[in-house]
């Protein structure tokens, strides 16, 4: 993972400017991004105004309402740029109307973007003709929908096999593969039912199996669990985490639920009014909100569950070098509290056998109380590089 | 949007293709329908007399000559179309009510031929119920109609007397006659024979007066006796121009018509139907069984055939 | 970690897209509110102008704008050309006659097939197929439907109309099949393309409102008498519901499922076959059901042009003034309708209850049994078909017993004495006959005279202003143009006569229908009592009750109005009941909790909330009453209806078709007015 590229990017997005000449990575090397978006726009409205908008310097910074009054257009996605890397779970989160669902549909051109560039494994998606695009949708990216989008007249098995049927796979083979997927998502024995006879959670498992059946490079989730009740939602999240652990498939996950984003996301892009306000790891976003909007957003998050001791530690004094419990740098503060409470003394943060810092009661409590931001900033002044939690 | 356009195009193309395939596979179509050789198709008009003719002919054709008879209900002008295309073989009773069609098919296209008279004489006229004519004998002369108008007034006719008309398919010049004779009457159309019959029965039950377009032979006449109102005598050509008619209706010899092809190649069936000829009384008898006695049509016809072998034996082909 | 759900959990993409259009719509509704007052003023002004005009000015349609002679000459020429060139023109030889011959052949084929099966074969086959499509197995429902089928066919035999019923059935099978195919194709166009929908909507309206009598004649000229013309006219009348419902189904398909299909890379054809059409299947089945009902209502009509079947029996009985005899084939048609309705409805429900619902997991035995049942039914079908076609009849071809006469005479007597006693046998208050004549003198005549005396421009203005008040200038334009066509056809006076009858008829239907509808909505008992009556009223051929209607009120306009009201009543009652029943239960509960009485609930909650349904009932009432204008012509309604019948029976294309067009124009005007009143009000309460 290229830290520099990412740093540039998050900075660029946070500031929301100057990204017009961001570098385009076209070579298909091992760590090049699977999906790479630059300056993507989606504008709804009258055609002439719609096409002009992305190049209009004046509209920057206008709220949706102001924009609509001024131009008659709605910019659902505004100048968005980011990369999605192989095997990561990339979460896009935001409130209603923030443009996240439009954004994910732009990825396979279910909604046609207005301007910008979009690469899939180095291939330019926006210039694809219909057949190539269809190939992309059939084999490389499949989607799981909020309202499931199942075909009520087909059995579960046939729903799962639907993608393969569209690809033209023979009946026996597709049914066999569909049966595997049904087992994989835990719907054994329900293959002959119709979607209408399943619970919401089960239906979404069918949706998931359908997306998995075509063995895509990327799974796209559009708020897949928001129609489910909280307990089932948690089950399904576990399911996604399990699948990701087993297969390591790249995922783009859209949600409006912050806790879901924090649970699943390796990185999170936070959207507001069509723009990416902040992009970073869950820890970065919670510990280091880019602006008041984000800060407000993450206020109620139990910080000890997200922030690691790397961010909470202070420099070790010489006397502390050999004493206390050892903790890995990415240990969560919540776990560190337990360890510290148990041993009754401060704990050491050890990386590669070297003690890099110490956490004590005071440091840990300041994280829980939300006082650590200043501390972190203060630490920045010490000249130490900002570190990013490894994933 | 583009996708739907493709689908639309596809649907249109498929439809066009199907149509083209259908056409090319068949080539030129035969304009005339030809039924199977042993089946005779006889159309029935919407009045009982017509049904009686066909029922008797059917009995004899099926029981004595071994044909299968298919009967079809249709209106008088449609019968000519049917005879023209060969969908029907012979019509047994025509009141000469559609001269336009007759001219076209019989004289111009020569696809339909006259197959002789039925033997029944039909007469159209203005009638009042006999119970009223007995009370007011002067009604028998048309000149007294203006004086009697108050008896015939109804809400439909307003301040004029009501002249009850039947189905639009009947040939009538009543509106013109009323105008040309300057009578204070107004035609009110019942719209169908069934409605007219019902209206007459209803009024007769209450012994109310009414003036109606009516004809003989008609089965209802034996139930509700009618008396004719004499219109001005016919003079030659008095009904040539429809808008100038001011005289009585003629006595019409009811006629049979046949599809030309059937008349020439119809074998025994055609010969029999050409010879079919019975009197007004005979027909009325059968119709009475069918209507007032509520006997099944086929049973009534069978009864007549059984009772009158001497009559129908004369119609048998040689 | 607690699940932190943010406020506004659901994200509405549609809203996001639609917001762009939002300001425009608010502007429009604002403008509408502003317009309401001047429109009211204009309405008053026009009314005054109308009265003044009627008294002082010449209100006849100007002669310069009367193109009737040109139109009639053209139509007469067309009629002549058709008869002259039928046997020679390539248009006929290579196109139209093929259609004609195919339909003749198709109907003949089905009839021969049924005939060869014999009564035993047909009854067994129909019972087996009905049982199978309604779910097979030993379920109560499928068995009940099998029994219904058995009874239906038994009745055909017992009443001695077997052959006629088979002939009707053969025509029905072909007509429904063709209507369904054409309906689906048209529905695809209307469902997939917005332009297609806009073009086809008025076409469907015209197909349904144009009286069949008006186009029977040209069809006879083009396709020849008998099954071809009957088939084409049935298709014209019966295909629109299939098309409309198919389009509705295609448009209403779950967008999520379609998007999912698209996201999996389906091409348009795949999407159509695997998603769009299957998703619309419920609506399509409902469309098929409607199409069957429509087709059945044409059976009697088809007899006018020699298509044969049960209609023949109805006609012949009527010409002999024997209502009981007419009721027999009439009730057979009703039975066919009920049978087909129940079977298609059961088949529709069958689509929803998947095999999995009844058999869980290990019920392999049940699955096998049901599969066996299915094969058994098809086996019976194949065996009967094979034996029937190869070896001729199985047993007797026609039914062995015949009770026709014994049933029909008491029926006739009963109906006659009943109508006689109501028509003038009621002491003091008179009887229907007396009422009808007062009705004509005091309501119908003045109304007709007033409408005919009103100046034509005044009526145009009135319609325009009414539509404007209802909130749609488009409807106003359609209405005014339709009225102008009436004038141009030279049928202004007759149209006003018909219009006066239609208005009175719709009012009567609405008053009676809404009252009965309210009763039925409030009491299950009433509902259960009237349901079968409504079924019969809707499917019984209208010709059957023409004669009793004349017996009740005599020949004339009251008879036409009564016949139309009887025909339109069931739909109005059904829609009203439905509307009142589906009123938001929360609103009803709230009203009850405030202690309102039943009457208050009805007046303050149910009726206002059911207003869209009531407007729909009004709209349907208008359409159905118009459909009866022609039938009214058969019992003395006169005016346009009489002209249409005259045109057909005298082979006068000019008179018949222009009167038919005039009826369509009246229909379009009234339909648009009532429809925009319905939608306009709904927009206002929002």
Coordinates of C-alpha atoms in Angstrom, one line a residue, chain B:
Chain B
X1 CA -33.8 4.7 -22.8
X2 CA -31.7 3.2 -25.6
X3 CA -32.4 -0.2 -24.4
X4 CA -36.1 0.1 -24.5
X5 CA -35.7 1.5 -28.0
X6 CA -33.9 -1.7 -29.0
X7 CA -36.6 -3.8 -27.5
X8 CA -39.3 -1.8 -29.3
X9 CA -37.4 -2.2 -32.5
X10 CA -37.1 -5.9 -31.9
X11 CA -40.7 -6.4 -31.2
X12 CA -41.7 -4.5 -34.3
X13 CA -39.2 -6.5 -36.4
X14 CA -40.5 -9.8 -35.0
X15 CA -44.1 -8.8 -35.8
X16 CA -43.2 -7.8 -39.3
X17 CA -41.2 -11.0 -39.8
X18 CA -44.1 -13.1 -38.6
X19 CA -46.5 -11.3 -40.9
X20 CA -44.2 -11.6 -43.9
X21 CA -43.6 -15.3 -43.2
X22 CA -47.3 -15.9 -43.0
X23 CA -48.0 -14.1 -46.2
X24 CA -45.2 -15.7 -48.2
X25 CA -46.2 -19.2 -47.1
X26 CA -49.8 -18.8 -48.3
X27 CA -49.6 -16.7 -51.4
X28 CA -52.9 -15.8 -53.0
X29 CA -56.0 -16.5 -51.0
X30 CA -59.2 -17.9 -52.2
X31 CA -61.8 -15.2 -51.9
X32 CA -64.8 -17.5 -51.6
X33 CA -65.4 -19.8 -48.8
X34 CA -66.5 -23.3 -49.7
X35 CA -68.1 -25.4 -47.1
X36 CA -68.1 -29.2 -47.2
X37 CA -70.3 -30.7 -50.0
X38 CA -72.8 -32.4 -47.8
X39 CA -73.5 -29.5 -45.5
X40 CA -76.1 -26.9 -46.4
X41 CA -75.9 -23.5 -44.6
X42 CA -79.1 -21.7 -44.2
X43 CA -79.3 -18.2 -42.6
X44 CA -82.1 -17.3 -40.3
X45 CA -83.4 -13.7 -40.0
X46 CA -84.6 -12.2 -36.8
X47 CA -88.3 -13.0 -37.3
X48 CA -90.2 -16.2 -36.6
X49 CA -91.5 -16.8 -40.2
X50 CA -87.9 -17.1 -41.4
X51 CA -87.1 -19.5 -38.7
X52 CA -90.1 -21.7 -39.6
X53 CA -89.1 -21.9 -43.3
X54 CA -85.6 -23.0 -42.3
X55 CA -86.7 -25.4 -39.7
X56 CA -89.0 -27.2 -42.1
X57 CA -86.4 -27.3 -44.8
X58 CA -83.9 -28.6 -42.3
X59 CA -86.2 -31.4 -41.2
X60 CA -86.6 -32.6 -44.8
X61 CA -83.0 -32.1 -45.9
X62 CA -81.6 -33.9 -42.9
X63 CA -84.2 -36.7 -42.4
X64 CA -85.2 -37.4 -46.0
X65 CA -82.2 -36.3 -48.1
X66 CA -79.3 -37.1 -45.8
X67 CA -77.7 -33.6 -45.7
X68 CA -76.3 -31.9 -42.7
X69 CA -77.9 -28.4 -42.2
X70 CA -76.0 -25.6 -40.5
X71 CA -78.2 -22.7 -39.4
X72 CA -76.9 -19.2 -38.8
X73 CA -78.5 -16.2 -37.3
X74 CA -78.0 -12.9 -39.2
X75 CA -79.6 -9.8 -40.4
X76 CA -81.2 -9.5 -43.8
X77 CA -78.5 -7.3 -45.5
X78 CA -75.8 -9.5 -44.1
X79 CA -77.5 -12.5 -45.7
X80 CA -76.8 -11.1 -49.1
X81 CA -73.1 -10.7 -48.1
X82 CA -73.2 -14.3 -46.9
X83 CA -74.7 -15.5 -50.1
X84 CA -72.2 -13.5 -52.1
X85 CA -69.2 -15.1 -50.5
X86 CA -70.7 -18.6 -50.3
X87 CA -70.7 -18.7 -46.5
X88 CA -74.5 -19.3 -46.8
X89 CA -76.1 -21.3 -49.5
X90 CA -79.7 -20.2 -49.7
X91 CA -82.0 -17.7 -48.0
X92 CA -85.6 -18.8 -47.7
X93 CA -87.5 -15.6 -47.2
X94 CA -86.6 -12.1 -48.5
X95 CA -88.9 -9.2 -48.2
X96 CA -87.1 -7.3 -50.9
X97 CA -86.0 -4.9 -48.2
X98 CA -82.4 -4.3 -49.3
X99 CA -82.7 -3.3 -53.0
X100 CA -79.2 -1.9 -52.9
X101 CA -77.6 -5.2 -52.1
X102 CA -80.0 -7.1 -54.4
X103 CA -79.0 -4.9 -57.3
X104 CA -75.3 -5.2 -56.5
X105 CA -75.1 -9.0 -56.1
X106 CA -77.9 -10.2 -58.4
X107 CA -77.6 -7.8 -61.3
X108 CA -74.1 -6.5 -61.2
X109 CA -71.8 -9.2 -59.7
X110 CA -74.2 -12.1 -60.5
X111 CA -73.0 -14.0 -57.5
X112 CA -76.5 -14.4 -56.1
X113 CA -79.4 -15.7 -58.0
X114 CA -83.2 -15.5 -57.5
X115 CA -84.4 -19.0 -56.6
X116 CA -88.2 -18.5 -57.0
X117 CA -91.0 -17.5 -54.8
X118 CA -91.6 -18.9 -51.3
X119 CA -95.4 -18.8 -51.9
X120 CA -96.1 -16.6 -48.9
X121 CA -97.3 -13.1 -49.6
X122 CA -96.2 -10.4 -47.3
X123 CA -97.9 -7.1 -46.7
X124 CA -96.7 -4.1 -44.8
X125 CA -99.1 -1.4 -43.6
X126 CA -100.3 0.8 -40.7
X127 CA -102.3 -1.1 -38.2
X128 CA -104.4 -0.5 -35.1
X129 CA -105.7 -3.2 -32.8
X130 CA -109.0 -4.6 -33.8
X131 CA -110.6 -3.8 -30.4
X132 CA -109.9 -0.1 -31.1
X133 CA -111.1 -0.3 -34.7
X134 CA -114.4 -1.7 -33.5
X135 CA -114.9 1.3 -31.2
X136 CA -113.8 3.8 -33.8
X137 CA -114.5 2.3 -37.2
X138 CA -113.5 5.6 -38.8
X139 CA -109.8 4.8 -38.1
X140 CA -109.8 2.5 -41.1
X141 CA -109.4 5.5 -43.4
X142 CA -106.2 7.5 -43.1
X143 CA -108.1 10.8 -43.6
X144 CA -109.5 10.5 -40.1
X145 CA -106.2 10.0 -38.4
X146 CA -105.7 13.7 -37.5
X147 CA -109.0 13.7 -35.7
X148 CA -108.0 10.6 -33.7
X149 CA -104.5 11.8 -32.8
X150 CA -105.4 12.3 -29.1
X151 CA -105.8 8.5 -28.7
X152 CA -102.2 7.9 -29.9
X153 CA -100.4 10.6 -28.0
X154 CA -97.5 9.4 -25.7
X155 CA -94.7 11.3 -23.8
X156 CA -92.3 10.2 -26.5
X157 CA -94.3 11.8 -29.3
X158 CA -95.2 14.9 -27.4
X159 CA -98.2 16.8 -28.9
X160 CA -98.4 14.6 -31.9
X161 CA -99.8 11.1 -32.3
X162 CA -97.3 8.2 -32.0
X163 CA -96.6 6.0 -34.9
X164 CA -94.8 3.0 -33.5
X165 CA -92.0 1.7 -35.7
X166 CA -90.1 -1.5 -35.5
X167 CA -86.5 -2.5 -36.2
X168 CA -84.3 -0.2 -38.3
X169 CA -83.8 -3.2 -40.6
X170 CA -87.5 -3.0 -41.8
X171 CA -88.2 -1.2 -45.0
X172 CA -90.3 1.8 -44.1
X173 CA -91.3 5.1 -45.7
X174 CA -93.5 6.1 -42.8
X175 CA -91.7 9.3 -42.0
X176 CA -92.1 10.4 -45.6
X177 CA -95.7 9.3 -45.8
X178 CA -96.6 11.3 -42.7
X179 CA -94.8 14.3 -44.1
X180 CA -96.4 14.1 -47.6
X181 CA -99.9 13.5 -46.3
X182 CA -99.4 16.2 -43.7
X183 CA -100.4 14.1 -40.7
X184 CA -99.9 15.3 -37.1
X185 CA -97.9 12.1 -36.2
X186 CA -94.4 11.3 -35.2
X187 CA -92.5 8.1 -35.8
X188 CA -91.1 6.5 -32.6
X189 CA -88.7 3.6 -33.2
X190 CA -88.9 0.6 -30.9
X191 CA -85.5 -0.3 -32.3
X192 CA -86.0 -4.0 -32.6
X193 CA -88.8 -6.4 -33.4
X194 CA -88.6 -7.9 -29.9
X195 CA -89.2 -4.5 -28.3
X196 CA -92.0 -3.7 -30.7
X197 CA -93.8 -7.0 -30.0
X198 CA -93.5 -6.5 -26.3
X199 CA -94.8 -3.0 -26.5
X200 CA -97.8 -4.1 -28.6
X201 CA -98.6 -7.0 -26.2
X202 CA -98.3 -4.7 -23.2
X203 CA -100.7 -2.2 -24.7
X204 CA -103.1 -4.9 -25.9
X205 CA -103.2 -6.4 -22.4
X206 CA -104.6 -3.0 -21.2
X207 CA -106.7 -2.5 -24.3
X208 CA -105.0 0.8 -25.0
X209 CA -105.0 2.2 -28.5
X210 CA -101.9 2.4 -30.6
X211 CA -100.9 2.9 -34.2
X212 CA -98.1 0.8 -35.5
X213 CA -96.1 -0.2 -38.6
X214 CA -97.0 -3.9 -38.9
X215 CA -97.1 -6.7 -41.4
X216 CA -98.7 -10.0 -42.3
X217 CA -97.9 -12.8 -41.9
X218 CA -97.0 -12.2 -38.3
X219 CA -97.5 -14.7 -35.5
X220 CA -98.7 -12.1 -33.1
X221 CA -101.7 -11.4 -35.3
X222 CA -103.5 -14.5 -34.0
X223 CA -102.9 -13.3 -30.4
X224 CA -103.5 -9.6 -30.9
X225 CA -105.9 -9.2 -33.9
X226 CA -105.0 -6.1 -35.9
X227 CA -106.9 -4.0 -38.4
X228 CA -105.2 -2.1 -41.2
X229 CA -105.5 1.6 -41.7
X230 CA -106.0 2.2 -45.4
X231 CA -103.5 4.5 -46.9
X232 CA -104.0 6.2 -50.3
X233 CA -104.2 3.8 -53.2
X234 CA -101.0 2.8 -55.0
X235 CA -100.5 4.4 -58.3
X236 CA -97.7 3.3 -60.7
X237 CA -94.4 4.8 -59.6
X238 CA -95.8 6.4 -56.4
X239 CA -93.0 4.9 -54.4
X240 CA -90.2 5.4 -56.9
X241 CA -88.6 8.4 -55.1
X242 CA -88.3 7.6 -51.4
X243 CA -88.8 11.2 -50.3
X244 CA -92.0 11.6 -52.3
X245 CA -93.9 8.4 -51.2
X246 CA -97.5 9.1 -50.3
X247 CA -99.2 5.8 -50.9
X248 CA -99.8 2.4 -49.4
X249 CA -97.2 -0.4 -49.3
X250 CA -97.3 -3.1 -51.9
X251 CA -98.1 -6.8 -51.5
X252 CA -94.8 -8.5 -51.8
X253 CA -94.3 -12.1 -53.0
X254 CA -91.6 -13.3 -50.6
X255 CA -88.6 -14.6 -52.6
X256 CA -85.8 -17.1 -52.1
X257 CA -82.2 -16.3 -53.1
X258 CA -79.2 -18.6 -53.6
X259 CA -75.5 -18.4 -54.0
X260 CA -74.9 -18.9 -57.7
X261 CA -72.4 -21.7 -57.3
X262 CA -74.8 -23.6 -55.0
X263 CA -77.7 -23.1 -57.3
X264 CA -75.7 -24.6 -60.2
X265 CA -73.8 -27.3 -58.4
X266 CA -75.8 -27.9 -55.2
X267 CA -77.3 -31.1 -56.4
X268 CA -80.4 -32.4 -54.7
X269 CA -80.3 -29.9 -51.9
X270 CA -80.4 -27.0 -54.4
X271 CA -83.2 -28.6 -56.4
X272 CA -85.3 -29.2 -53.3
X273 CA -84.8 -25.6 -52.0
X274 CA -85.8 -24.2 -55.3
X275 CA -89.0 -26.2 -55.3
X276 CA -89.8 -25.3 -51.6
X277 CA -93.1 -23.4 -51.8
X278 CA -95.8 -23.1 -49.2
X279 CA -98.7 -20.9 -48.4
X280 CA -99.1 -18.1 -45.8
X281 CA -101.5 -20.3 -43.8
X282 CA -99.0 -23.2 -43.6
X283 CA -96.3 -21.0 -42.4
X284 CA -98.5 -19.2 -39.9
X285 CA -99.5 -22.6 -38.5
X286 CA -95.9 -23.6 -37.8
X287 CA -95.1 -20.2 -36.4
X288 CA -98.0 -20.4 -34.0
X289 CA -96.8 -23.7 -32.7
X290 CA -93.4 -22.2 -32.2
X291 CA -94.5 -18.9 -30.5
X292 CA -97.8 -19.0 -28.9
X293 CA -97.7 -22.7 -28.0
X294 CA -94.0 -22.3 -27.1
X295 CA -93.1 -25.5 -28.9
X296 CA -89.5 -26.2 -29.7
X297 CA -88.7 -25.1 -33.2
X298 CA -87.5 -28.4 -34.5
X299 CA -90.4 -30.3 -32.9
X300 CA -92.9 -27.9 -34.6
X301 CA -91.3 -28.4 -37.9
X302 CA -91.2 -32.2 -37.5
X303 CA -94.9 -32.1 -36.6
X304 CA -95.7 -30.2 -39.8
X305 CA -93.6 -32.6 -41.9
X306 CA -95.4 -35.5 -40.3
X307 CA -98.8 -34.1 -40.9
X308 CA -98.3 -32.9 -44.5
X309 CA -96.4 -35.5 -46.5
X310 CA -98.4 -34.7 -49.6
X311 CA -97.2 -31.1 -49.6
X312 CA -93.5 -31.7 -49.1
X313 CA -93.3 -34.7 -51.4
X314 CA -93.9 -32.3 -54.3
X315 CA -90.7 -30.5 -53.4
X316 CA -88.5 -33.6 -53.6
X317 CA -85.9 -33.6 -56.3
X318 CA -86.5 -36.0 -59.2

